Amino acid sequence: MSQYDGLNRRAFLRNAGMTALVGAVGPGTSLGAMTGVAAGAAFGAAADTGKYDFDTPYNRLGTDSVKWDQALRQNEMGTIVAGMGIADMDFRCAPVITKALQERIQHENWGYLDTPKSFTDGIVAWNKRRYGIDVNPESVVITTGVHPGLIAAIKTFCPVGSKVLLTTPTYNGFYGDLRFTGTKPEESLMKYVDGRFQIDFDDFERRISMDTNAFILCNPQNPTGNAWSPDDLMRLGEICLRKRVVVLADEIHCDFVSKGNKYTPFATLPNKAVVNNSITFKAASKSFGLAAMKCAWFFSDNVEYINRVKAQNRADLSTLGMIASKAAYAGGEDWLNQCVDYIDGNHDFTQKFIRANIPLVKIGAKPQGTYLTWLDLSDVAARIDAKGMAAAEAGKTRNGNPPSPEAMLVKWFAKNAKVALNAGDTYGKGGDNHVRMNIATSRKTLDAALTSMARALDGLKKTSTSAL
Ligand SMILES: Cc1ncc(COP(=O)(O)O)c(C=O)c1O
């Protein structure tokens, strides 16, 4: 009998060597039980080797995490092998961050916070050193997340009812920003060639009309993993400049680039006019696992753009978000480099595993960036009759509409593999029959999740039943 039979998370954790770390593994796990980590592993650092531990699974259950706790609750899974949905990471954060937060917590006052110059200086130095970007410190605007920044920019440039250009499939959160601002998506479906997505430049240009005022660039692209080349970015930038479309460059995933690939910041393109027609949105949150610290920032060489967007951006800096981001930029680079290498290894592992063991799942070329994998589940959808299942669920939803077949795919894997994924249809045109899988977790957890998915599909082959 295999260690994953019964899909019992407690058994999985025991086999993964985690019992020393966790007290309980179902819903309601207490944080106190979870923080009882072995003495000597303070802040997750192995001081003598200089190597950080990404391998030991770090239990997040019981912390109200979206990726694990919410997945468990919403999918009614009972037990969970892995939360592989929302884009955050399962690792303990960089020790410098924990240390800085612990030091600040000693001071027991949490009144309003001034934005210290050293914070902006840290952002500027980090971007210069790591990516060669000359960020004008005067233009840096702090915000509570990339979403609030994007929303402020959309409100600035795009009247209610107008269109915002997207290359799809693209990050599902953008659609929420458009709903929030009363704007509409104009979707340019990317071409899929030899396992990789490509921008259809003719289609992209054709879709720009009088009421298209902004394009949200996602670089590297969530969910496809494209790290756009300087040529791609220049072509996009020139079209947008010519057609008077402002480029909103969301580069939150910039640090996760797999070996042999490169992140090209839009702000470093050689054409000054193209760069001046853009605003870049970034944060330490993806890179260092600080999503709920609510701290991000945007900048541009175009001071007029920045001043206009600033007027729509009502954001206060949180003390912990600022401390964490500042510490990350000041001392977290070694941790981040090791983390990026580890994710690169996870991509290799995922590619190999799926090709060898899960024939019903199609995976494209290794992603150039992000810690996300975009999976084609057309064969699975056909086998489980995802469309039929969706139709059968119609009466059960709040609005009476049937859920999407992709939601049924997610539900099927939650029930049968105890793995939570994201439904592809939420990523716009091109997302049908797909799911997004987040691989930013320990290799043991990744292995367990993929093994569990393979087993579930094996069961499907044998019984050819698909009941949810
Ligand atoms: C491309 C992209 N932009 C923005 C966000 C969210 O940013 P924030 O949490 O800073 O609002 C995400 C989160 O997954 C993302 O993938």
PDB file of C-alpha atoms and ligand atoms in Angstrom, residues 87 145-148 171 174 218 222 250 252-253 285-286 291 294 296, ligand 1:
ATOM      1  CA  ALA A  87       0.445  32.670  -6.114  1.00  0.00           C
ATOM      2  CA  GLY A 145      -0.460  46.145  -3.364  1.00  0.00           C
ATOM      3  CA  VAL A 146      -0.028  45.942  -7.110  1.00  0.00           C
ATOM      4  CA  HIS A 147      -3.826  45.744  -7.448  1.00  0.00           C
ATOM      5  CA  PRO A 148      -4.510  49.102  -5.756  1.00  0.00           C
ATOM      6  CA  TYR A 171      -3.509  36.843 -14.644  1.00  0.00           C
ATOM      7  CA  PHE A 174      -6.658  41.809 -13.798  1.00  0.00           C
ATOM      8  CA  CYS A 218       2.392  40.947 -17.376  1.00  0.00           C
ATOM      9  CA  ASN A 222       1.222  34.768 -15.210  1.00  0.00           C
ATOM     10  CA  ASP A 250       3.093  44.535 -13.933  1.00  0.00           C
ATOM     11  CA  ILE A 252       5.711  41.509  -9.784  1.00  0.00           C
ATOM     12  CA  HIS A 253       7.012  38.065 -10.887  1.00  0.00           C
ATOM     13  CA  SER A 285       5.808  40.438  -2.008  1.00  0.00           C
ATOM     14  CA  LYS A 286       6.073  37.712  -4.680  1.00  0.00           C
ATOM     15  CA  ALA A 291       1.784  38.917  -0.004  1.00  0.00           C
ATOM     16  CA  LYS A 294       0.326  44.692   1.776  1.00  0.00           C
ATOM     17  CA  ALA A 296       4.002  47.498  -3.157  1.00  0.00           C
TER      18      ALA A 296
HETATM   19  C1  LIG B   1       0.718  39.348 -12.104  1.00  0.00           C
HETATM   20  C2  LIG B   1       0.229  39.669 -10.730  1.00  0.00           C
HETATM   21  N1  LIG B   1      -0.025  40.944 -10.405  1.00  0.00           N
HETATM   22  C3  LIG B   1      -0.466  41.280  -9.175  1.00  0.00           C
HETATM   23  C4  LIG B   1      -0.688  40.321  -8.210  1.00  0.00           C
HETATM   24  C5  LIG B   1      -1.207  40.714  -6.855  1.00  0.00           C
HETATM   25  O1  LIG B   1      -0.448  41.726  -6.328  1.00  0.00           O
HETATM   26  P1  LIG B   1      -0.772  42.360  -4.891  1.00  0.00           P
HETATM   27  O2  LIG B   1      -0.985  41.232  -3.953  1.00  0.00           O
HETATM   28  O3  LIG B   1       0.454  43.165  -4.595  1.00  0.00           O
HETATM   29  O4  LIG B   1      -1.977  43.223  -5.055  1.00  0.00           O
HETATM   30  C6  LIG B   1      -0.437  38.986  -8.513  1.00  0.00           C
HETATM   31  C7  LIG B   1      -0.689  37.934  -7.504  1.00  0.00           C
HETATM   32  O5  LIG B   1      -0.738  36.774  -7.787  1.00  0.00           O
HETATM   33  C8  LIG B   1       0.041  38.649  -9.799  1.00  0.00           C
HETATM   34  O6  LIG B   1       0.293  37.387 -10.134  1.00  0.00           O
END
